[in-house]
Amino acid sequence: MKKLSLFFLFISLAISGFSQNTTSEADTTKEVVINTDSLATTSVFNYVKEFLGRNASFEPTFQLQEIQRITDSIHYHDSLWPADSSLTKEQILGYKLNYHLISSDQKVDEITFYLNSEFLVLDSGLATLNYAVQLANQELTSYEVATAKVNAEYPGAIWKSITLKRGKITHYTHTGYKVGDFLTHYYFDGICKTCSYQIIRLQFDAETGKIASELKIKTN
């Protein structure tokens, strides 16, 4: 009888210990929730900051309109399952973030960022981004002003192309600029029949409103 009592006591202690361990494990198990929207917007902010080389003024200039998850459905089927049975799982391929750029409470442009599943920015149109940000912040010399200034300096020029780029100065530069400077500029490429130079290629600094560099080729 004594052995039987000891046996039941041992069983009771074992059940009690198992119950305590189970409770302890349950108490320490916590679900980790990742805020993917926050990670996506932070990645865009860091990307813009690095690209512009300065802190970007997001609000009110950048106003986030929506975040879209780009997903794909993967279908799984096991040979032991019925022929018409399958498991569908959603896979996140990336994210799409749409922003409006605001100046004086008015929308002046918009920009879209595409991120992969690791929150790395894949595409944004860098020149468009830089142009739009500075336009919204009223830092950018307008296309019309740039054209007027260049035409005033070269009144007889016929411009083959005028484009907005972000890149490095590649040729002769004016005071305050040097080859290799990285800036946003209007690129003028044309000819001047009334000038002593036939071929003119200018880089007009879109931020300062000055001609940053020029290449003149004199022909006979």
PDB file of C-alpha atoms in Angstrom:
ATOM      1  CA  MET A   1       0.000   0.000   0.000  1.00  0.00           C
ATOM      2  CA  LYS A   2       2.868   2.294   0.820  1.00  0.00           C
ATOM      3  CA  LYS A   3       4.476   1.576  -2.567  1.00  0.00           C
ATOM      4  CA  LEU A   4       1.184   2.352  -4.316  1.00  0.00           C
ATOM      5  CA  SER A   5       0.926   5.713  -2.520  1.00  0.00           C
ATOM      6  CA  LEU A   6       4.474   6.617  -3.517  1.00  0.00           C
ATOM      7  CA  PHE A   7       3.653   5.700  -7.110  1.00  0.00           C
ATOM      8  CA  PHE A   8       0.616   8.032  -7.212  1.00  0.00           C
ATOM      9  CA  LEU A   9       2.664  10.785  -5.554  1.00  0.00           C
ATOM     10  CA  PHE A  10       5.353  10.446  -8.228  1.00  0.00           C
ATOM     11  CA  ILE A  11       2.743  10.585 -11.012  1.00  0.00           C
ATOM     12  CA  SER A  12       1.150  13.703  -9.475  1.00  0.00           C
ATOM     13  CA  LEU A  13       4.496  15.481  -9.242  1.00  0.00           C
ATOM     14  CA  ALA A  14       5.343  14.591 -12.848  1.00  0.00           C
ATOM     15  CA  ILE A  15       1.996  15.917 -14.122  1.00  0.00           C
ATOM     16  CA  SER A  16       2.423  19.069 -12.057  1.00  0.00           C
ATOM     17  CA  GLY A  17       5.930  19.642 -13.415  1.00  0.00           C
ATOM     18  CA  PHE A  18       4.773  19.103 -17.006  1.00  0.00           C
ATOM     19  CA  SER A  19       1.909  21.543 -16.494  1.00  0.00           C
ATOM     20  CA  GLN A  20       4.278  24.211 -15.116  1.00  0.00           C
ATOM     21  CA  ASN A  21       6.713  23.752 -17.993  1.00  0.00           C
ATOM     22  CA  THR A  22       3.902  24.013 -20.526  1.00  0.00           C
ATOM     23  CA  THR A  23       2.611  27.185 -18.908  1.00  0.00           C
ATOM     24  CA  SER A  24       6.105  28.662 -18.736  1.00  0.00           C
ATOM     25  CA  GLU A  25       6.765  28.014 -22.428  1.00  0.00           C
ATOM     26  CA  ALA A  26       3.401  29.482 -23.387  1.00  0.00           C
ATOM     27  CA  ASP A  27       4.112  32.568 -21.318  1.00  0.00           C
ATOM     28  CA  THR A  28       7.444  33.221 -23.062  1.00  0.00           C
ATOM     29  CA  THR A  29       6.161  32.708 -26.614  1.00  0.00           C
ATOM     30  CA  LYS A  30       5.429  36.067 -28.279  1.00  0.00           C
ATOM     31  CA  GLU A  31       4.349  36.881 -31.814  1.00  0.00           C
ATOM     32  CA  VAL A  32       6.598  39.354 -33.650  1.00  0.00           C
ATOM     33  CA  VAL A  33       4.683  41.722 -35.926  1.00  0.00           C
ATOM     34  CA  ILE A  34       6.696  43.526 -38.637  1.00  0.00           C
ATOM     35  CA  ASN A  35       5.379  46.887 -39.824  1.00  0.00           C
ATOM     36  CA  THR A  36       6.177  46.548 -43.535  1.00  0.00           C
ATOM     37  CA  ASP A  37       4.693  49.968 -44.387  1.00  0.00           C
ATOM     38  CA  SER A  38       7.088  51.636 -41.969  1.00  0.00           C
ATOM     39  CA  LEU A  39      10.069  49.736 -43.402  1.00  0.00           C
ATOM     40  CA  ALA A  40       9.062  50.697 -46.949  1.00  0.00           C
ATOM     41  CA  THR A  41       8.660  54.413 -46.206  1.00  0.00           C
ATOM     42  CA  THR A  42      11.951  54.478 -44.252  1.00  0.00           C
ATOM     43  CA  SER A  43      13.755  52.895 -47.200  1.00  0.00           C
ATOM     44  CA  VAL A  44      12.378  55.544 -49.560  1.00  0.00           C
ATOM     45  CA  PHE A  45      13.393  58.349 -47.188  1.00  0.00           C
ATOM     46  CA  ASN A  46      16.964  57.016 -46.906  1.00  0.00           C
ATOM     47  CA  TYR A  47      17.140  56.533 -50.668  1.00  0.00           C
ATOM     48  CA  VAL A  48      16.086  60.122 -51.400  1.00  0.00           C
ATOM     49  CA  LYS A  49      18.430  61.485 -48.722  1.00  0.00           C
ATOM     50  CA  GLU A  50      21.392  59.610 -50.221  1.00  0.00           C
ATOM     51  CA  PHE A  51      20.511  60.609 -53.781  1.00  0.00           C
ATOM     52  CA  LEU A  52      20.109  64.314 -53.032  1.00  0.00           C
ATOM     53  CA  GLY A  53      23.101  64.388 -50.709  1.00  0.00           C
ATOM     54  CA  ARG A  54      21.090  66.149 -48.027  1.00  0.00           C
ATOM     55  CA  ASN A  55      18.096  65.687 -45.783  1.00  0.00           C
ATOM     56  CA  ALA A  56      14.961  65.570 -47.879  1.00  0.00           C
ATOM     57  CA  SER A  57      11.995  67.627 -46.726  1.00  0.00           C
ATOM     58  CA  PHE A  58       9.242  65.030 -46.909  1.00  0.00           C
ATOM     59  CA  GLU A  59       6.342  66.829 -45.307  1.00  0.00           C
ATOM     60  CA  PRO A  60       4.655  68.742 -46.731  1.00  0.00           C
ATOM     61  CA  THR A  61       6.706  68.358 -49.947  1.00  0.00           C
ATOM     62  CA  PHE A  62       6.336  64.557 -50.122  1.00  0.00           C
ATOM     63  CA  GLN A  63       2.844  63.341 -49.349  1.00  0.00           C
ATOM     64  CA  LEU A  64       2.395  59.576 -49.366  1.00  0.00           C
ATOM     65  CA  GLN A  65      -0.780  58.575 -51.187  1.00  0.00           C
ATOM     66  CA  GLU A  66      -0.711  54.802 -51.009  1.00  0.00           C
ATOM     67  CA  ILE A  67       1.434  51.730 -50.454  1.00  0.00           C
ATOM     68  CA  GLN A  68       0.666  48.672 -52.561  1.00  0.00           C
ATOM     69  CA  ARG A  69       1.998  45.190 -51.991  1.00  0.00           C
ATOM     70  CA  ILE A  70       3.054  43.460 -55.181  1.00  0.00           C
ATOM     71  CA  THR A  71       2.216  39.798 -54.652  1.00  0.00           C
ATOM     72  CA  ASP A  72       2.030  36.503 -56.458  1.00  0.00           C
ATOM     73  CA  SER A  73       0.132  33.345 -55.566  1.00  0.00           C
ATOM     74  CA  ILE A  74       2.008  30.050 -55.377  1.00  0.00           C
ATOM     75  CA  HIS A  75       0.007  26.828 -55.596  1.00  0.00           C
ATOM     76  CA  TYR A  76       1.228  23.694 -53.820  1.00  0.00           C
ATOM     77  CA  HIS A  77      -0.020  20.165 -54.481  1.00  0.00           C
ATOM     78  CA  ASP A  78       0.959  16.939 -52.761  1.00  0.00           C
ATOM     79  CA  SER A  79       0.737  13.620 -54.593  1.00  0.00           C
ATOM     80  CA  LEU A  80      -1.146  12.155 -51.624  1.00  0.00           C
ATOM     81  CA  TRP A  81      -3.878  14.793 -51.865  1.00  0.00           C
ATOM     82  CA  PRO A  82      -6.955  14.471 -54.064  1.00  0.00           C
ATOM     83  CA  ALA A  83      -6.416  15.670 -57.640  1.00  0.00           C
ATOM     84  CA  ASP A  84      -8.483  18.832 -57.114  1.00  0.00           C
ATOM     85  CA  SER A  85      -6.831  19.780 -53.797  1.00  0.00           C
ATOM     86  CA  SER A  86      -4.025  22.350 -53.474  1.00  0.00           C
ATOM     87  CA  LEU A  87      -2.633  24.866 -51.033  1.00  0.00           C
ATOM     88  CA  THR A  88      -2.352  28.509 -52.112  1.00  0.00           C
ATOM     89  CA  LYS A  89       0.261  30.740 -50.484  1.00  0.00           C
ATOM     90  CA  GLU A  90       0.755  34.472 -51.090  1.00  0.00           C
ATOM     91  CA  GLN A  91       4.319  35.580 -51.813  1.00  0.00           C
ATOM     92  CA  ILE A  92       5.336  39.260 -51.499  1.00  0.00           C
ATOM     93  CA  LEU A  93       7.430  40.310 -54.500  1.00  0.00           C
ATOM     94  CA  GLY A  94       7.813  43.959 -53.532  1.00  0.00           C
ATOM     95  CA  TYR A  95       6.102  47.259 -52.794  1.00  0.00           C
ATOM     96  CA  LYS A  96       4.869  50.254 -54.765  1.00  0.00           C
ATOM     97  CA  LEU A  97       4.744  53.662 -53.059  1.00  0.00           C
ATOM     98  CA  ASN A  98       3.024  56.633 -54.685  1.00  0.00           C
ATOM     99  CA  TYR A  99       3.834  60.179 -53.541  1.00  0.00           C
ATOM    100  CA  HIS A 100       2.442  63.569 -54.498  1.00  0.00           C
ATOM    101  CA  LEU A 101       4.838  66.496 -54.469  1.00  0.00           C
ATOM    102  CA  ILE A 102       3.253  69.618 -53.037  1.00  0.00           C
ATOM    103  CA  SER A 103       4.283  73.266 -53.330  1.00  0.00           C
ATOM    104  CA  SER A 104       2.222  76.099 -51.843  1.00  0.00           C
ATOM    105  CA  ASP A 105      -0.524  73.583 -51.056  1.00  0.00           C
ATOM    106  CA  GLN A 106      -0.745  72.598 -54.733  1.00  0.00           C
ATOM    107  CA  LYS A 107       0.258  69.338 -56.373  1.00  0.00           C
ATOM    108  CA  VAL A 108       3.107  70.025 -58.803  1.00  0.00           C
ATOM    109  CA  ASP A 109       4.214  66.491 -59.620  1.00  0.00           C
ATOM    110  CA  GLU A 110       4.144  62.902 -58.453  1.00  0.00           C
ATOM    111  CA  ILE A 111       6.691  60.132 -58.115  1.00  0.00           C
ATOM    112  CA  THR A 112       6.445  56.369 -57.722  1.00  0.00           C
ATOM    113  CA  PHE A 113       8.984  54.153 -55.980  1.00  0.00           C
ATOM    114  CA  TYR A 114       9.240  50.417 -56.530  1.00  0.00           C
ATOM    115  CA  LEU A 115      10.862  48.300 -53.804  1.00  0.00           C
ATOM    116  CA  ASN A 116      11.741  44.626 -53.810  1.00  0.00           C
ATOM    117  CA  SER A 117      10.808  42.221 -51.017  1.00  0.00           C
ATOM    118  CA  GLU A 118      13.985  43.229 -49.155  1.00  0.00           C
ATOM    119  CA  PHE A 119      12.876  46.901 -49.150  1.00  0.00           C
ATOM    120  CA  LEU A 120      15.535  48.023 -51.637  1.00  0.00           C
ATOM    121  CA  VAL A 121      14.464  50.772 -54.063  1.00  0.00           C
ATOM    122  CA  LEU A 122      14.578  49.383 -57.599  1.00  0.00           C
ATOM    123  CA  ASP A 123      13.345  52.243 -59.763  1.00  0.00           C
ATOM    124  CA  SER A 124      12.364  55.853 -59.308  1.00  0.00           C
ATOM    125  CA  GLY A 125      13.551  57.835 -62.328  1.00  0.00           C
ATOM    126  CA  LEU A 126      16.424  59.699 -60.690  1.00  0.00           C
ATOM    127  CA  ALA A 127      16.372  62.782 -62.898  1.00  0.00           C
ATOM    128  CA  THR A 128      12.602  63.054 -62.513  1.00  0.00           C
ATOM    129  CA  LEU A 129      12.934  62.689 -58.761  1.00  0.00           C
ATOM    130  CA  ASN A 130      15.545  65.404 -58.435  1.00  0.00           C
ATOM    131  CA  TYR A 131      13.636  67.736 -60.760  1.00  0.00           C
ATOM    132  CA  ALA A 132      10.359  67.192 -58.929  1.00  0.00           C
ATOM    133  CA  VAL A 133      11.825  67.664 -55.460  1.00  0.00           C
ATOM    134  CA  GLN A 134      13.494  70.931 -56.355  1.00  0.00           C
ATOM    135  CA  LEU A 135      10.433  72.130 -58.231  1.00  0.00           C
ATOM    136  CA  ALA A 136       8.292  71.442 -55.177  1.00  0.00           C
ATOM    137  CA  ASN A 137      10.781  73.224 -52.935  1.00  0.00           C
ATOM    138  CA  GLN A 138      10.936  76.151 -55.391  1.00  0.00           C
ATOM    139  CA  GLU A 139      14.705  75.648 -55.750  1.00  0.00           C
ATOM    140  CA  LEU A 140      14.775  74.951 -59.460  1.00  0.00           C
ATOM    141  CA  THR A 141      15.291  77.400 -62.302  1.00  0.00           C
ATOM    142  CA  SER A 142      12.463  76.824 -64.751  1.00  0.00           C
ATOM    143  CA  TYR A 143      12.933  75.573 -68.284  1.00  0.00           C
ATOM    144  CA  GLU A 144      11.660  78.896 -69.637  1.00  0.00           C
ATOM    145  CA  VAL A 145      14.159  80.921 -67.588  1.00  0.00           C
ATOM    146  CA  ALA A 146      17.040  78.674 -68.629  1.00  0.00           C
ATOM    147  CA  THR A 147      16.116  78.961 -72.298  1.00  0.00           C
ATOM    148  CA  ALA A 148      15.788  82.746 -72.106  1.00  0.00           C
ATOM    149  CA  LYS A 149      19.192  83.161 -70.450  1.00  0.00           C
ATOM    150  CA  VAL A 150      20.947  80.903 -72.954  1.00  0.00           C
ATOM    151  CA  ASN A 151      19.261  82.595 -75.916  1.00  0.00           C
ATOM    152  CA  ALA A 152      20.361  85.973 -74.561  1.00  0.00           C
ATOM    153  CA  GLU A 153      23.978  84.830 -74.536  1.00  0.00           C
ATOM    154  CA  TYR A 154      23.743  83.090 -77.912  1.00  0.00           C
ATOM    155  CA  PRO A 155      21.023  85.020 -79.821  1.00  0.00           C
ATOM    156  CA  GLY A 156      21.726  83.351 -83.159  1.00  0.00           C
ATOM    157  CA  ALA A 157      21.748  79.788 -81.876  1.00  0.00           C
ATOM    158  CA  ILE A 158      19.556  77.036 -83.243  1.00  0.00           C
ATOM    159  CA  TRP A 159      19.155  74.386 -80.571  1.00  0.00           C
ATOM    160  CA  LYS A 160      18.949  70.796 -81.753  1.00  0.00           C
ATOM    161  CA  SER A 161      17.981  69.562 -78.305  1.00  0.00           C
ATOM    162  CA  ILE A 162      17.399  70.846 -74.796  1.00  0.00           C
ATOM    163  CA  THR A 163      17.118  68.182 -72.113  1.00  0.00           C
ATOM    164  CA  LEU A 164      17.116  67.982 -68.340  1.00  0.00           C
ATOM    165  CA  LYS A 165      19.677  65.618 -66.860  1.00  0.00           C
ATOM    166  CA  ARG A 166      21.372  64.793 -63.596  1.00  0.00           C
ATOM    167  CA  GLY A 167      25.002  63.938 -64.101  1.00  0.00           C
ATOM    168  CA  LYS A 168      28.601  65.097 -64.117  1.00  0.00           C
ATOM    169  CA  ILE A 169      30.123  68.071 -65.880  1.00  0.00           C
ATOM    170  CA  THR A 170      32.247  66.631 -68.664  1.00  0.00           C
ATOM    171  CA  HIS A 171      33.939  69.588 -70.376  1.00  0.00           C
ATOM    172  CA  TYR A 172      35.120  73.214 -69.938  1.00  0.00           C
ATOM    173  CA  THR A 173      33.542  74.843 -66.901  1.00  0.00           C
ATOM    174  CA  HIS A 174      32.785  78.389 -65.819  1.00  0.00           C
ATOM    175  CA  THR A 175      33.964  79.959 -62.576  1.00  0.00           C
ATOM    176  CA  GLY A 176      32.634  78.055 -59.589  1.00  0.00           C
ATOM    177  CA  TYR A 177      32.378  74.726 -61.383  1.00  0.00           C
ATOM    178  CA  LYS A 178      34.832  72.001 -62.277  1.00  0.00           C
ATOM    179  CA  VAL A 179      34.819  68.863 -64.389  1.00  0.00           C
ATOM    180  CA  GLY A 180      33.304  66.031 -62.371  1.00  0.00           C
ATOM    181  CA  ASP A 181      30.828  68.177 -60.439  1.00  0.00           C
ATOM    182  CA  PHE A 182      27.559  66.289 -60.010  1.00  0.00           C
ATOM    183  CA  LEU A 183      24.480  68.417 -60.554  1.00  0.00           C
ATOM    184  CA  THR A 184      21.096  68.685 -62.194  1.00  0.00           C
ATOM    185  CA  HIS A 185      21.364  70.632 -65.417  1.00  0.00           C
ATOM    186  CA  TYR A 186      19.691  71.539 -68.660  1.00  0.00           C
ATOM    187  CA  TYR A 187      21.791  70.318 -71.558  1.00  0.00           C
ATOM    188  CA  PHE A 188      21.729  72.542 -74.651  1.00  0.00           C
ATOM    189  CA  ASP A 189      23.117  71.176 -77.909  1.00  0.00           C
ATOM    190  CA  GLY A 190      22.973  73.290 -81.056  1.00  0.00           C
ATOM    191  CA  ILE A 191      24.626  75.422 -83.725  1.00  0.00           C
ATOM    192  CA  CYS A 192      25.059  79.166 -84.134  1.00  0.00           C
ATOM    193  CA  LYS A 193      25.299  80.468 -87.696  1.00  0.00           C
ATOM    194  CA  THR A 194      25.728  84.103 -86.668  1.00  0.00           C
ATOM    195  CA  CYS A 195      28.370  83.353 -84.024  1.00  0.00           C
ATOM    196  CA  SER A 196      32.035  82.598 -84.533  1.00  0.00           C
ATOM    197  CA  TYR A 197      31.342  79.185 -83.025  1.00  0.00           C
ATOM    198  CA  GLN A 198      29.415  76.685 -85.075  1.00  0.00           C
ATOM    199  CA  ILE A 199      28.800  74.017 -82.462  1.00  0.00           C
ATOM    200  CA  ILE A 200      27.784  74.883 -78.907  1.00  0.00           C
ATOM    201  CA  ARG A 201      27.154  72.476 -76.057  1.00  0.00           C
ATOM    202  CA  LEU A 202      26.128  74.017 -72.753  1.00  0.00           C
ATOM    203  CA  GLN A 203      25.287  72.699 -69.318  1.00  0.00           C
ATOM    204  CA  PHE A 204      23.032  75.205 -67.599  1.00  0.00           C
ATOM    205  CA  ASP A 205      22.873  74.631 -63.849  1.00  0.00           C
ATOM    206  CA  ALA A 206      19.209  74.104 -63.029  1.00  0.00           C
ATOM    207  CA  GLU A 207      19.727  74.948 -59.360  1.00  0.00           C
ATOM    208  CA  THR A 208      21.739  78.188 -59.522  1.00  0.00           C
ATOM    209  CA  GLY A 209      20.510  79.531 -62.853  1.00  0.00           C
ATOM    210  CA  LYS A 210      24.064  79.861 -64.229  1.00  0.00           C
ATOM    211  CA  ILE A 211      25.859  78.262 -67.147  1.00  0.00           C
ATOM    212  CA  ALA A 212      28.038  75.634 -65.514  1.00  0.00           C
ATOM    213  CA  SER A 213      30.032  74.454 -68.517  1.00  0.00           C
ATOM    214  CA  GLU A 214      30.371  74.968 -72.239  1.00  0.00           C
ATOM    215  CA  LEU A 215      32.075  73.479 -75.255  1.00  0.00           C
ATOM    216  CA  LYS A 216      32.493  75.651 -78.342  1.00  0.00           C
ATOM    217  CA  ILE A 217      33.859  74.326 -81.609  1.00  0.00           C
ATOM    218  CA  LYS A 218      34.974  76.865 -84.217  1.00  0.00           C
ATOM    219  CA  THR A 219      34.637  75.791 -87.819  1.00  0.00           C
ATOM    220  CA  ASN A 220      35.849  77.430 -91.059  1.00  0.00           C
TER     221      ASN A 220
END
